[in-house]
Structures are given as C-alpha cells and as structure tokens.
mmCIF file of C-alpha atoms in Angstrom:
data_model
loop_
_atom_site.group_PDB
_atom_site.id
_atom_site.type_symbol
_atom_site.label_atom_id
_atom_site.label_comp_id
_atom_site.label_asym_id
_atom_site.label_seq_id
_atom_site.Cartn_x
_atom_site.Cartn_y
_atom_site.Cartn_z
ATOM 1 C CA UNK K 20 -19.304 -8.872 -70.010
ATOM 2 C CA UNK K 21 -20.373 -6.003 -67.406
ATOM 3 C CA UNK K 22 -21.834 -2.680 -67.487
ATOM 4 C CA UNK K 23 -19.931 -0.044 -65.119
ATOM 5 C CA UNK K 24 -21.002 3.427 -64.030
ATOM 6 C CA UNK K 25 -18.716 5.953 -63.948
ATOM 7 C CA UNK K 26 -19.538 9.248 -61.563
ATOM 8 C CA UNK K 27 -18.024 12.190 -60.401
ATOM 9 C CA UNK K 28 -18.356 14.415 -57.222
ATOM 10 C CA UNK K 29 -16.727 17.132 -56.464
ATOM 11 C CA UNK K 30 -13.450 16.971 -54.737
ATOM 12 C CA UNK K 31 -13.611 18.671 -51.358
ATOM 13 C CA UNK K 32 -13.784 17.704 -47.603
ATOM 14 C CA UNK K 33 -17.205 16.755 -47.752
ATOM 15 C CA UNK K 34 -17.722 15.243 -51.024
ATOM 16 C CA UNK K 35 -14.874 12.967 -50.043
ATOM 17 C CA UNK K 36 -16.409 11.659 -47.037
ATOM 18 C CA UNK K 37 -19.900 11.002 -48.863
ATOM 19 C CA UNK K 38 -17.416 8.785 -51.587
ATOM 20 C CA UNK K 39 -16.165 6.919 -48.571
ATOM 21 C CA UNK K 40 -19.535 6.243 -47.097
ATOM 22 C CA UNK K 41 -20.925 5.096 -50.421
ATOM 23 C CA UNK K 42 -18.187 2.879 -50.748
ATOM 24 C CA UNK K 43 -18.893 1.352 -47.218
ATOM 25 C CA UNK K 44 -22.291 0.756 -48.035
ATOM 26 C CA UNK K 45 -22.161 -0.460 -51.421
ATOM 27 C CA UNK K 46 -19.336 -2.567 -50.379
ATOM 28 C CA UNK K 47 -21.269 -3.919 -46.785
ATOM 29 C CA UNK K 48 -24.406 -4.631 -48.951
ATOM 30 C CA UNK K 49 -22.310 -6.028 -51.775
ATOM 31 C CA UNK K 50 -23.599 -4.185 -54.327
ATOM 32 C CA UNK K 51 -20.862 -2.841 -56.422
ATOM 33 C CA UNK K 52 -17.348 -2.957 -57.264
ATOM 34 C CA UNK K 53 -15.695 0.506 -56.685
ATOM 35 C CA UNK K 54 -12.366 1.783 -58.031
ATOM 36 C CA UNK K 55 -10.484 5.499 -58.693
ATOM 37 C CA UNK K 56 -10.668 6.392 -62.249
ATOM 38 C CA UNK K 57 -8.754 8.793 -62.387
ATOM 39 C CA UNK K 58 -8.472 11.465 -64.845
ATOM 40 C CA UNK K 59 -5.622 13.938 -65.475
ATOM 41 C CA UNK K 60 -6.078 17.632 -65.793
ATOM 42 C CA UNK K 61 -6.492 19.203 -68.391
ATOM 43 C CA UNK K 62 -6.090 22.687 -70.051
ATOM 44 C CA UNK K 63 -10.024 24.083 -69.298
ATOM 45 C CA UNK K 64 -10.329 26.810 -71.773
ATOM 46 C CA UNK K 65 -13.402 28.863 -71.799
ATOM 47 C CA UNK K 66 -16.791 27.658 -70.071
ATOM 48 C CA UNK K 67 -18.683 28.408 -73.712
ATOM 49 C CA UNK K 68 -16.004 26.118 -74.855
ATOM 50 C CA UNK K 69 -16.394 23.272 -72.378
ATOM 51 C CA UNK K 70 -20.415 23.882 -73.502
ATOM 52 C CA UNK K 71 -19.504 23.023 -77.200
ATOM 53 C CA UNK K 72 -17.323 20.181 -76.143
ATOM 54 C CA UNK K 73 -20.374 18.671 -73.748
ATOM 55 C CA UNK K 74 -22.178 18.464 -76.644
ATOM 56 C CA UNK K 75 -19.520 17.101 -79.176
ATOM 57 C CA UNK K 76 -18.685 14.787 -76.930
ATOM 58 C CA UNK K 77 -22.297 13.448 -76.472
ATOM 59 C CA UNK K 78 -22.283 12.726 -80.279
ATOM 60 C CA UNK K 79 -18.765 11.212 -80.516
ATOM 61 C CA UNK K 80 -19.705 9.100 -77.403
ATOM 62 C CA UNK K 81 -22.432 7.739 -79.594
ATOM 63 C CA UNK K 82 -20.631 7.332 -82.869
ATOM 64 C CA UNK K 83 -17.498 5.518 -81.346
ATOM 65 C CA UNK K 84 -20.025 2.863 -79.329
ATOM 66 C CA UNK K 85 -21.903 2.379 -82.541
ATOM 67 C CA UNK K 86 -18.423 2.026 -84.268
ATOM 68 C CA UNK K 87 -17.170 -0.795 -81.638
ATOM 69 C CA UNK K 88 -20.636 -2.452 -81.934
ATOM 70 C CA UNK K 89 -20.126 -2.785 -85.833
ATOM 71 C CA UNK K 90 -16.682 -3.913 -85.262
ATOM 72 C CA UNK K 91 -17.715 -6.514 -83.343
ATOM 73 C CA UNK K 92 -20.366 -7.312 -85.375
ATOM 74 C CA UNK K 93 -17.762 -8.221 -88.364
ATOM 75 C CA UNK K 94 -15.533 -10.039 -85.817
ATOM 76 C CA UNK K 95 -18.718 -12.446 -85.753
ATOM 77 C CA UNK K 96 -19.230 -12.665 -89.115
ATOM 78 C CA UNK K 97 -15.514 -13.097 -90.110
ATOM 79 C CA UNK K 98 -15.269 -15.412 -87.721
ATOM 80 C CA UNK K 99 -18.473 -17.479 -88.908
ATOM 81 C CA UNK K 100 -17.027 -20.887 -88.671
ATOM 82 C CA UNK K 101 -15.258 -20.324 -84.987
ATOM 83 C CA UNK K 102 -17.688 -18.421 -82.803
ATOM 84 C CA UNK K 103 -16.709 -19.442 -79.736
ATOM 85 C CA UNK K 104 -13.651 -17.734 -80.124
ATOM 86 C CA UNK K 105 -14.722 -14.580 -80.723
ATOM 87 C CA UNK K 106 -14.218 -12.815 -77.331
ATOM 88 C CA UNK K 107 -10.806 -13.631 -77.503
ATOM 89 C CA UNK K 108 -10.359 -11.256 -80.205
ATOM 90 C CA UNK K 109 -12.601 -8.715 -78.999
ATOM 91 C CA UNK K 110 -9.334 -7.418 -76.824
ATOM 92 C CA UNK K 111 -8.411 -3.585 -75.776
ATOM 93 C CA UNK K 112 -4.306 -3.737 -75.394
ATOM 94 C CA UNK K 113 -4.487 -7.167 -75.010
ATOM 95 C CA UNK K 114 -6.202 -7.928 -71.772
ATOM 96 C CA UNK K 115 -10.240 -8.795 -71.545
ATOM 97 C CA UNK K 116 -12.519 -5.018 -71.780
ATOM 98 C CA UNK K 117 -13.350 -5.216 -68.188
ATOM 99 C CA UNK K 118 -9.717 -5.644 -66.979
ATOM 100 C CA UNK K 119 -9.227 -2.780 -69.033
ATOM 101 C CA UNK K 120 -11.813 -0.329 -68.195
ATOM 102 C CA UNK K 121 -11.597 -1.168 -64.109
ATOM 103 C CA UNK K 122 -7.340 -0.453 -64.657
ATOM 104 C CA UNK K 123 -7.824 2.568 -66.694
ATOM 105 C CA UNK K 124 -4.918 4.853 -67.186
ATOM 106 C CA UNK K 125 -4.903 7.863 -69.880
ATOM 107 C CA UNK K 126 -2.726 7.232 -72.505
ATOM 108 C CA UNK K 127 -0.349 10.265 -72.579
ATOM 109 C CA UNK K 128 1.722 9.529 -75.473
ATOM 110 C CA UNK K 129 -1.759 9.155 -77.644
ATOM 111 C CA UNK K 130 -3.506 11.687 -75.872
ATOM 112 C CA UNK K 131 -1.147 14.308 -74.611
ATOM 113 C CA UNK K 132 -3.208 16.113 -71.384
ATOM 114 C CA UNK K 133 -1.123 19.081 -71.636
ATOM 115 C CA UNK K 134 -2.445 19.832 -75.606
ATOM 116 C CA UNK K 135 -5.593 22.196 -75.651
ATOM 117 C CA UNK K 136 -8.933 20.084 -74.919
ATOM 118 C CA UNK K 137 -10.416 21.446 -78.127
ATOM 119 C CA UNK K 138 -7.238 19.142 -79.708
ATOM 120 C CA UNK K 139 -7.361 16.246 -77.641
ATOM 121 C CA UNK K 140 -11.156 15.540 -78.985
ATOM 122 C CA UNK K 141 -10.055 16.586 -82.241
ATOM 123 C CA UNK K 142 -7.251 13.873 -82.376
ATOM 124 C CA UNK K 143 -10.166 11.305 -80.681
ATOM 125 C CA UNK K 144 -12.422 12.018 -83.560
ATOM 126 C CA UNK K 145 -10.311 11.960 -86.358
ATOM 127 C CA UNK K 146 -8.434 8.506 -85.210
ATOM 128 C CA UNK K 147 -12.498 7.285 -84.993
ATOM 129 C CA UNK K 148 -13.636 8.757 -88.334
ATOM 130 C CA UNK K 149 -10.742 6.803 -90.187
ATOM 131 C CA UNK K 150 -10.676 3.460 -88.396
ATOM 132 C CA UNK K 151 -14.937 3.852 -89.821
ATOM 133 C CA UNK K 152 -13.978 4.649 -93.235
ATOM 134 C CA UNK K 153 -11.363 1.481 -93.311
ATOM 135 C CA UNK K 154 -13.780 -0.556 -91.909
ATOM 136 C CA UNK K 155 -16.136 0.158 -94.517
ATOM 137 C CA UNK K 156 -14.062 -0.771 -97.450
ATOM 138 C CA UNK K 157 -12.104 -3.795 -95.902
ATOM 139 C CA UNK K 158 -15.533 -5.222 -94.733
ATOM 140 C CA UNK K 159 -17.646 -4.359 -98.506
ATOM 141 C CA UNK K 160 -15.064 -6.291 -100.268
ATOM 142 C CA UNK K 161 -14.817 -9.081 -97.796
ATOM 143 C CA UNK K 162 -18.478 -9.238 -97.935
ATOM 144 C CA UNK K 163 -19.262 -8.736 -101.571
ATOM 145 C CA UNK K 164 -16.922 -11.971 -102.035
ATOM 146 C CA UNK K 165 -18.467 -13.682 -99.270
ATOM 147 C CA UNK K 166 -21.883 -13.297 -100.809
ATOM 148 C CA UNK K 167 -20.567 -14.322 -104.519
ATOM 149 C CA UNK K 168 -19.353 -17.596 -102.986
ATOM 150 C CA UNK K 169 -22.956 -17.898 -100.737
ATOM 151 C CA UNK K 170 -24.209 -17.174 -104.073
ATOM 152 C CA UNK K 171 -22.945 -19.565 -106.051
ATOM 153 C CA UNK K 172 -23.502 -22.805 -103.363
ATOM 154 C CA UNK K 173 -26.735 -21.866 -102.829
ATOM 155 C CA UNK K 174 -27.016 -22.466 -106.517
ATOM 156 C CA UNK K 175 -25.630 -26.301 -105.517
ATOM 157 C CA UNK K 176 -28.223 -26.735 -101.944
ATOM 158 C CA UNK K 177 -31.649 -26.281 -104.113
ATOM 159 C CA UNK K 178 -33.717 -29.169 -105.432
ATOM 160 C CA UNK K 179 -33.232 -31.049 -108.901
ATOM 161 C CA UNK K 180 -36.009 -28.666 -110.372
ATOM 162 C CA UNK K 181 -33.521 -25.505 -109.403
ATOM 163 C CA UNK K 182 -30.048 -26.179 -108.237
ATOM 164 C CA UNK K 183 -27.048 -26.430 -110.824
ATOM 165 C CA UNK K 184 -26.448 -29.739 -112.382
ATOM 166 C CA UNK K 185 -22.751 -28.634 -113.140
ATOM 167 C CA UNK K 186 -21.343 -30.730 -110.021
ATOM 168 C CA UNK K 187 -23.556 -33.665 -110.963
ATOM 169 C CA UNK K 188 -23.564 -34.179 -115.105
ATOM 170 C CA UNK K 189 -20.505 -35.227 -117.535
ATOM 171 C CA UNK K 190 -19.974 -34.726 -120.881
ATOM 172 C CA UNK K 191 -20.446 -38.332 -121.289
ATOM 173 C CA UNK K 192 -23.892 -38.449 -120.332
ATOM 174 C CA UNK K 193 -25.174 -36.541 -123.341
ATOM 175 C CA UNK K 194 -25.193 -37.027 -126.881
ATOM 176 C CA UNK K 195 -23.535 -34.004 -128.237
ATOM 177 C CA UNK K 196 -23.129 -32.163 -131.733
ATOM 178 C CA UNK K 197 -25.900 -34.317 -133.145
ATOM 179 C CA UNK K 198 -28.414 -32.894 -136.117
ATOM 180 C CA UNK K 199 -30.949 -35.668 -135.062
ATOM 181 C CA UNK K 200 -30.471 -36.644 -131.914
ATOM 182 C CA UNK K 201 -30.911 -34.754 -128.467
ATOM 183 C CA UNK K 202 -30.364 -36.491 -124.747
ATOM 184 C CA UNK K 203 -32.866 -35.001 -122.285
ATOM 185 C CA UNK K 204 -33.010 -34.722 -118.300
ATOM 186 C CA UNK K 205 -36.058 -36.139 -116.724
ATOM 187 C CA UNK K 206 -37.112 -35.550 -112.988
ATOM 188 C CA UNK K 207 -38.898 -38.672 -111.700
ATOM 189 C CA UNK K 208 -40.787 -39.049 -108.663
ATOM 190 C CA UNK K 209 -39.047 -42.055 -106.501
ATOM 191 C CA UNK K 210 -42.531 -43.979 -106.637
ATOM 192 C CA UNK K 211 -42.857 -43.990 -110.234
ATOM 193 C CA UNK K 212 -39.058 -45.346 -110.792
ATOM 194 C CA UNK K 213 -40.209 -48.558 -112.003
ATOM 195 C CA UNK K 214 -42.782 -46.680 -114.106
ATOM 196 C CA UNK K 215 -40.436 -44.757 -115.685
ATOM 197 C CA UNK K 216 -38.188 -47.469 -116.750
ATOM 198 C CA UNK K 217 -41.734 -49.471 -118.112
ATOM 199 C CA UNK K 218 -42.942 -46.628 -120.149
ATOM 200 C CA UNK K 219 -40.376 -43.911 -121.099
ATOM 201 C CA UNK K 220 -39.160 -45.741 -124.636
ATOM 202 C CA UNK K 221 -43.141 -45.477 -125.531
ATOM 203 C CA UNK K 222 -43.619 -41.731 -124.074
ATOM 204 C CA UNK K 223 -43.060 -40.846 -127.862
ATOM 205 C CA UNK K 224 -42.325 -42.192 -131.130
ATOM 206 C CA UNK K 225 -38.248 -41.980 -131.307
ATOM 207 C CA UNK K 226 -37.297 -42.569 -128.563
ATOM 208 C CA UNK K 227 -33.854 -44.375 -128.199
ATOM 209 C CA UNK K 228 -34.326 -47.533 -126.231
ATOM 210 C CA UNK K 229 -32.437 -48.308 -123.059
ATOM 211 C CA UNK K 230 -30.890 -44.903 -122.941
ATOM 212 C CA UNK K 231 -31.964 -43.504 -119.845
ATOM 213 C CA UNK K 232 -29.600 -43.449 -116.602
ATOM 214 C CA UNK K 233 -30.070 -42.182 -112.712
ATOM 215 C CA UNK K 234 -27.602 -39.624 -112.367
ATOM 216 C CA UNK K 235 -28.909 -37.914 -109.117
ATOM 217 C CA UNK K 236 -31.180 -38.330 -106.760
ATOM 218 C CA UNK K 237 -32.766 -36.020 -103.888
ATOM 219 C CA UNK K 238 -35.513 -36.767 -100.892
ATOM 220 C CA UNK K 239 -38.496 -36.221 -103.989
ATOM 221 C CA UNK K 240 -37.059 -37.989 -107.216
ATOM 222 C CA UNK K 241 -34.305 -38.553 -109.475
ATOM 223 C CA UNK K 242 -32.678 -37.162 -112.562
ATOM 224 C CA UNK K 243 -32.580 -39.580 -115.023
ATOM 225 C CA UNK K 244 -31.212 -39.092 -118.958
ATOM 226 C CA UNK K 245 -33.280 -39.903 -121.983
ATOM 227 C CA UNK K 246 -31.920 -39.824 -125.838
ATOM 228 C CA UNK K 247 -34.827 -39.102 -128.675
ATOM 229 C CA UNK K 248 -34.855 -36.998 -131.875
ATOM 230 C CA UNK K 249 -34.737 -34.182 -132.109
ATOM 231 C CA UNK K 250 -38.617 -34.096 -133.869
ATOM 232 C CA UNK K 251 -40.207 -35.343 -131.269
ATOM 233 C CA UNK K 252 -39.008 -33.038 -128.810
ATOM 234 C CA UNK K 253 -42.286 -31.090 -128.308
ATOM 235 C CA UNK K 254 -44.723 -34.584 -128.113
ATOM 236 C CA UNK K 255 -42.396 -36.373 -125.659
ATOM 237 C CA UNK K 256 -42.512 -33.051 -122.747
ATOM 238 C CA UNK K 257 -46.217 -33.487 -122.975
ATOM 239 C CA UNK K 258 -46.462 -37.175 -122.808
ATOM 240 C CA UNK K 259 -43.693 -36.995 -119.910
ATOM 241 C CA UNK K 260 -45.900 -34.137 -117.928
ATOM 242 C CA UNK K 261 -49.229 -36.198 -117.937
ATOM 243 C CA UNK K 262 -47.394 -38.980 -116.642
ATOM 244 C CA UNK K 263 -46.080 -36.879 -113.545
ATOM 245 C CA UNK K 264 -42.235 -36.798 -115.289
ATOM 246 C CA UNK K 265 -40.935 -33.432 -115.424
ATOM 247 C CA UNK K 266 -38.136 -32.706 -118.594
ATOM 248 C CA UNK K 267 -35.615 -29.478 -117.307
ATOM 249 C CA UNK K 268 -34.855 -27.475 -119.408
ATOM 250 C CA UNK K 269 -30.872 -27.876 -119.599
ATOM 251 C CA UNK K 270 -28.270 -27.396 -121.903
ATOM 252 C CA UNK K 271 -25.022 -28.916 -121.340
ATOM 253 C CA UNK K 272 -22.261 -26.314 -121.566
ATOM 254 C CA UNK K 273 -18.447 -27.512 -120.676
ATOM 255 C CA UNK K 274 -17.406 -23.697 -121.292
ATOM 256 C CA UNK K 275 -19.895 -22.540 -118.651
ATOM 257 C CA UNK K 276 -19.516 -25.788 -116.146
ATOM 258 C CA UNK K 277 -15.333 -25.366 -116.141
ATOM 259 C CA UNK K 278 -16.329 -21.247 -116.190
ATOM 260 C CA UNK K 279 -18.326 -21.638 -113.320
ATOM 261 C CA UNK K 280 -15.983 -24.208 -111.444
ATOM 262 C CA UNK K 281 -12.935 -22.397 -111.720
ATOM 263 C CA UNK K 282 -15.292 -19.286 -110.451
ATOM 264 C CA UNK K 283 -15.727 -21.637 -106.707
ATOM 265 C CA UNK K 284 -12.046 -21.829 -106.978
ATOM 266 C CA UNK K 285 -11.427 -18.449 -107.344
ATOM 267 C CA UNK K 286 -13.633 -17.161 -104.593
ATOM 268 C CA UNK K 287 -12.872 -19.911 -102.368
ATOM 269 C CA UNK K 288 -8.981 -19.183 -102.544
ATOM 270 C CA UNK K 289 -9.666 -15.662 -102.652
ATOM 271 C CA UNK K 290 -11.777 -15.465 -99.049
ATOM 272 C CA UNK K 291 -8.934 -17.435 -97.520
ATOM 273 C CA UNK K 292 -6.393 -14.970 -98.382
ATOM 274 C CA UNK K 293 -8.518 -11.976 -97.341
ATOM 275 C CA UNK K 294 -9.687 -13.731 -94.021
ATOM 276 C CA UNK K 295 -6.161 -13.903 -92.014
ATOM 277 C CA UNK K 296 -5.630 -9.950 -93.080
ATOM 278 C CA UNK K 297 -8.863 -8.670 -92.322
ATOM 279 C CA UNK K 298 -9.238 -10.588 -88.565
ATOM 280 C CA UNK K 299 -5.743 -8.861 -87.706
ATOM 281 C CA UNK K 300 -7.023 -5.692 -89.021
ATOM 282 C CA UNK K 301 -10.122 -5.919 -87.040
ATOM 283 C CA UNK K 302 -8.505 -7.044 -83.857
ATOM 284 C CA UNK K 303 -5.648 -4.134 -83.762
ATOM 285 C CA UNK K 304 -8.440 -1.696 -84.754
ATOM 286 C CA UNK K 305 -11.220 -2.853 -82.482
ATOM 287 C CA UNK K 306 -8.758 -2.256 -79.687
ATOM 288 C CA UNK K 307 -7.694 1.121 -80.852
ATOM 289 C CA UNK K 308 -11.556 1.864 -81.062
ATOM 290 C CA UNK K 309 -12.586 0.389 -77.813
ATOM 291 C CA UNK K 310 -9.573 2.703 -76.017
ATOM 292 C CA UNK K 311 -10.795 5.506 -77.434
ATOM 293 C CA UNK K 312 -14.677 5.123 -76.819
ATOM 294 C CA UNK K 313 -13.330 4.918 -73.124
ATOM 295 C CA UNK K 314 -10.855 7.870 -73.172
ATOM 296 C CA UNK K 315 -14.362 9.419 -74.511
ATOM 297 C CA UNK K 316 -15.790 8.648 -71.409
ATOM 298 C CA UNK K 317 -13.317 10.413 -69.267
ATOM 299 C CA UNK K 318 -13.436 13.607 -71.087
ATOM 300 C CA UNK K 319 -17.327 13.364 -70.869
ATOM 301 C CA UNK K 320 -16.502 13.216 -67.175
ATOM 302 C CA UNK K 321 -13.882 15.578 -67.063
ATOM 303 C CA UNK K 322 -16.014 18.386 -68.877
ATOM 304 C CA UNK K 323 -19.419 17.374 -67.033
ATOM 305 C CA UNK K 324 -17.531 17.534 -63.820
ATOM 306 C CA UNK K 325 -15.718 21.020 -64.395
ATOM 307 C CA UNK K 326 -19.665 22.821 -65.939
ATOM 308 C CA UNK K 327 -21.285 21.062 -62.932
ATOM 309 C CA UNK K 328 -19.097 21.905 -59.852
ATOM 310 C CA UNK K 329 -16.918 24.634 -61.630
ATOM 311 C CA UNK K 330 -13.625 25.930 -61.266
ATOM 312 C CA UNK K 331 -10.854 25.117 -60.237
ATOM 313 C CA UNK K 332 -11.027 21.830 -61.129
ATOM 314 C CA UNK K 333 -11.249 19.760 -57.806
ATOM 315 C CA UNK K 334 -13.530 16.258 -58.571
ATOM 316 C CA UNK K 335 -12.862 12.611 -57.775
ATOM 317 C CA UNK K 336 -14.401 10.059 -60.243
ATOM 318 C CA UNK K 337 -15.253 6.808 -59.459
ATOM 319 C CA UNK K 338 -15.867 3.517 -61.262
ATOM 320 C CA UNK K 339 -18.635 1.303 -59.488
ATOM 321 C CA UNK K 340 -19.072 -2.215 -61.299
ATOM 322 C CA UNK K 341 -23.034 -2.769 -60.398
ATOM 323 C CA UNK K 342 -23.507 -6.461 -58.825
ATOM 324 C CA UNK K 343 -26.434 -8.125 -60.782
ATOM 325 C CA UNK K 344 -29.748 -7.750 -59.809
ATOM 326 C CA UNK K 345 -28.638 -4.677 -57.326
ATOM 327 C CA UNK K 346 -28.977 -1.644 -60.037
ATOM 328 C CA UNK K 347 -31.932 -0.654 -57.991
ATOM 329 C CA UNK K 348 -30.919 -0.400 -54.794
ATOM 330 C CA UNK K 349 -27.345 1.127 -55.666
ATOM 331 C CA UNK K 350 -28.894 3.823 -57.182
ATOM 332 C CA UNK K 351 -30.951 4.711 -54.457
ATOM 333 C CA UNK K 352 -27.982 4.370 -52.218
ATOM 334 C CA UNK K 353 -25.851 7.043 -54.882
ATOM 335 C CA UNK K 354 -29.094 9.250 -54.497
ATOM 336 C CA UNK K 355 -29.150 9.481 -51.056
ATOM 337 C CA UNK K 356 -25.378 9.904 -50.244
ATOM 338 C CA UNK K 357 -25.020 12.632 -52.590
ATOM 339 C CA UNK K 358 -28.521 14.336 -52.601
ATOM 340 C CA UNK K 359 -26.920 17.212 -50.868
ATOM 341 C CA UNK K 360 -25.636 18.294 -54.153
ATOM 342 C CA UNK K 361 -28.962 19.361 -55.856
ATOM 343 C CA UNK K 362 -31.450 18.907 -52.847
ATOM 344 C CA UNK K 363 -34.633 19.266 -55.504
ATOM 345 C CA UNK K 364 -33.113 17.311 -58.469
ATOM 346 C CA UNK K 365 -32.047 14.242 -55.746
ATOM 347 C CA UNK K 366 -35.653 14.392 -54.042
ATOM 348 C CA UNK K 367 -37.745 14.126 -57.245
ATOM 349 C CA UNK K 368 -35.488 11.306 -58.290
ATOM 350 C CA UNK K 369 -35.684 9.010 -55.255
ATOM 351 C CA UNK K 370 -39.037 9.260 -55.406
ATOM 352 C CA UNK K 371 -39.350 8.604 -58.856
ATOM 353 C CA UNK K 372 -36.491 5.500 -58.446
ATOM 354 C CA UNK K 373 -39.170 4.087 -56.037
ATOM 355 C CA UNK K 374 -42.758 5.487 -56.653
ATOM 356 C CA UNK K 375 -43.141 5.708 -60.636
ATOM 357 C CA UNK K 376 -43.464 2.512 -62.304
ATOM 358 C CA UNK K 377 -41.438 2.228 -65.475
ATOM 359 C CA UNK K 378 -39.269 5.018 -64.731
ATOM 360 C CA UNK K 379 -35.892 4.773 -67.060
ATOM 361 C CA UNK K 380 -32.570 5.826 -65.484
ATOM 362 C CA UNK K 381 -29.845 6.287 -68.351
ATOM 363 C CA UNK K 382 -27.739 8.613 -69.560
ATOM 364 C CA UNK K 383 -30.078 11.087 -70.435
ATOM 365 C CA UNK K 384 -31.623 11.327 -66.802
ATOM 366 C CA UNK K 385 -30.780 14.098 -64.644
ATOM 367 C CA UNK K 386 -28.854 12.969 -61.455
ATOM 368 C CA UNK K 387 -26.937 15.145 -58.333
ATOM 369 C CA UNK K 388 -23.708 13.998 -59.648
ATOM 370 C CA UNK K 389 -21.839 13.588 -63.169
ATOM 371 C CA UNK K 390 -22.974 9.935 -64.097
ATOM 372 C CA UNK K 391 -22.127 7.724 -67.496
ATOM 373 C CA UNK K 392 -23.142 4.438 -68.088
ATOM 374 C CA UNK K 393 -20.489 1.891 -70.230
ATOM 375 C CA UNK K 394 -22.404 -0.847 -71.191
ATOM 376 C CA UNK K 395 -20.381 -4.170 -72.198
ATOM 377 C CA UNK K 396 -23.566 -6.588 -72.731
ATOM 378 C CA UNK K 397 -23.728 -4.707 -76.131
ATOM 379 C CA UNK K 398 -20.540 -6.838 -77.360
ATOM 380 C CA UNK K 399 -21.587 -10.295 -76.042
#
C-alpha cells in the first residue's frame, strides 16, 4: 500500500509554472510520483455555504476512513483461515486502491457534478451511513455465531479437570439407572498409573474390582472410570484426594451430549452458509465505500480550493505519490515552490519543517496550498 498527497494551487499563469517546476524537481530528485487529478466543476453556491460544507466534509472524511478501516477489519476476520488473500478482496471497481486513486475519474452517473454541491455530499453521506448500518448487523450476527462455535471448542481445548468429556465418554462406560451402584471419573497423574491400578479397589470399602478403564489422556494424567456404591461415595473422594487422584464431578447425560453435538453441527453448517454471503457483501461494499471516501477527497479539494483562492473557480490539483523515506525533503520542496502564496504561513513552516524537532505535518497543519493526505498503510 501507499500514502498519496493530494494539493491544489490555483490555476493561473504563474501557479502553473510553479506545478511544472515542482514536478521537475520532485521528478529529477525522484521523490514523488505526480499525476492530474482532476476534478469537475461544480455548482459553488454561497461562500457561507462552501464554509458549512468545509466543515461537513472534514467529519464525513473521517467517518468514511473509519468506515473502510472497519470494513477491512471484518475482511480479516471473515477471512480468518485465508489471510494471505485478503488484499485481493480489498478491491475499489476491481483494480488494486492505488491503481485506483492515481486513475481517478468522478463518477458522473453516481455523483452527478451538475446537482447542487449541498446534494452531491448529501447523496455521499447517506450511501456511507447505510453501507455502516448493514455492516453492523451482517457482521453482529456473523460474529455472535462465530463466538458460539469459539465457545463451544474452547469447551473441547481445556484440560481433563475443565474441558467437556462429551467427545471422549460413551454410554457404555458407565453403569447407568442403578439404585446401588454409581461409575465414577478419576483424574490420575501419569506417574501414579501403576499406583492407581495397585490401590484403587482398596481406596474404599465397595469398590467393584477390575472396573476401572483409561479413557483419555492429556500431557498431566488420565481419566480413568471406577464403579462403587453408591454409600461409599463420600469416603472414596477423600481416600482418592490424599492419594493425589482427583474424582470430577460428572454426570453422564446422552440428552445433553447429542444436545450439545447437534449444537457444533448447527453452528458449524450455519457459519459456512453465512461466510460465502457476507465476503461478497463485504467486497461489493468495501469498494463502494473506498470510492466514496475518495470522491470525499475531491470535494474536500474542490471546496478548500474555491475558500482559499476564490472565485471563479480556476485551480489545478495534483496527486504526488511520496517515494519512501523522501516525505521530508518533498515537503520542503512543495514549501518553497509555492511559498509565494502565503509568504508568512510558508516561512514559519520551512523553518519549522527543518528547525523544530518533532514537528507533525498532517492534515490539520496549515500549509500555502490546499493539501490532503490519503493514507493506504491503514488497510495493510
């Protein structure tokens, strides 16, 4: 992924010229990728207007990244057991995000330029605020399954002393429906095996002889079966515990074991059938979302451009592609070509780009020309 920024100055003879010398310089000292972005024109309105929109936009700007970050996000998840494939489904009309946002072109028939601007963000936001309400409720119900199922074979990862015992006892190992009789589960360290088999019988008075039976094992012990009475239930758990042998406490239930096995099934069969929906639905809509976060960005641009350098509208914007390690140097290069445009603003921030240790330059910072950051490295 990349990050771009995406500038504006204005439009006439001499603004022109400074675009072609940044480009020779950025391009001689290979530090950017430059293309046209270009942006139609639209129907300005008012200037108090544009000054509600600037600040609409701002917080739509933010909502639809936050949206596309999410999305993403779920793509991930979704995609839990095939990561390396996400990116391929992190698409914006089919081709890779930075093949889309360096060949940007407005989408008329979506966005129609001749409509008031007012509408234009209107139609934006509303397409945003119900791709975020699906998203919502496809991904809670995709997720509430996904963490029954977690649930329930987490219940089958633990120890012998916690997990379920439904995938590992039978009916057959118990004596059932008995007045006097009662078969028991024993955990047994694996060094006192052979003590177990020497001594269990004489734990207690009662006890059945060679009834016991490994029927699991894990890295600490096994679970073995013991039959006694009933009667001596009590004596034999406190013989057992001073001899290291813990009894669980278990009661064999075929209900609950065929309840709880047809419950896997269930969830199993019913993740599949949500998963193949859900990934399309993510995929169109990421795509939808990720086109309009960037139509965002040229309306930010468009409105900036028209409050900063007034009318008529008469701007070029321009997409430069920052080469790695060269964010520095570009900037002061951008600072310098167009510090003519706001000689005190452009002064205090070369100096600052080069004195002032720590000094952040984002969106929020003040430069000579209309400036946006799109940031890619959010959706790696």
């Amino acid at each position: 992924m990349s990050e771009f920024w995406l500038i504006s100055a204005p439009g006439d003879k001499e603004n022109l010229q400074a675009l072609e010398r940044m480009n020779t310089v950025t391009s001689k000292s290979n530090l950017s990728y430059n293309t046209k972005f270009v942006i139609p024109d639209f129907k300005v309105g008012t200037l108090d207007s544009l000054v509600g929109l600037s600040d609409e936009l701002g917080k739509l700007d933010a909502f639809a990244e936050s949206l596309i970050k999410r999305m993403a996000q779920s793509v991930v998840d979704v995609m839990e057991d095939a990561k390396g494939k996400v990116q391929e489904n992190l698409l914006a009309n089919g081709v890779d995000l930075t093949s889309f946002v360096t060949h940007f072109e407005w989408d008329m028939a979506k966005y129609p330029a001749k409509q008031p601007l007012v509408s234009v963000v209107d139609t934006v936001a509303k397409q945003l605020a119900q791709i975020e309400t699906d998203l919502k409720s496809r991904t809670a119900s995709y997720n509430t399954l996904k963490t029954n199922l977690e649930n329930l074979e987490r219940k089958s990862m633990g120890n012998l002393f916690t997990r379920t015992l439904s995938d590992i006892v039978s009916k057959e190992d118990f004596v059932l429906d008995s007045e006097y009789l009662i078969t028991l589960l024993v955990i047994v360290p694996k060094p006192s095996y052979t003590q177990w088999q020497k001594t269990y019988e004489s734990l207690s008075d009662m006890v059945v002889p060679r009834s016991t039976k490994l029927l699991a094992e894990d890295n600490e012990g096994g679970l073995f079966t013991v039959t006694l009475f009933r009667k001596v239930i009590d004596d034999f758990k406190i013989k057992a515990k001073e001899n290291k042998f813990t009894v669980r406490e278990y009661y064999y239930d075929e209900k609950e074991i065929k309840r709880e096995r047809e419950e896997m099934t269930r969830l199993l069969s019913d993740k599949k059938q949500q998963y193949g929906p859900l990934l399309r639905w993510l995929k169109v809509n990421f795509s939808e979302a990720f086109i309009a976060w960037i139509h965002i960005k040229a309306l930010r641009v468009f409105v900036e451009s028209v409050l900063r350098y007034g009318l008529p509208v008469n701007f070029q914007a321009v997409l430069l592609q920052p080469k790695k390690s060269s964010t520095k140097r570009l900037r002061e290069v951008l600072n310098s070509v167009f510090r003519h445009l706001d000689q005190v603003a452009a002064a205090s921030i070369l100096d600052a780009s080069v004195e002032i240790p720590g000094l952040q330059l984002n969106n929020q910072d003040y430069f000579p020309y209309v400036y946006f950051h799109i940031d890619l490295s959010l959706l790696d």
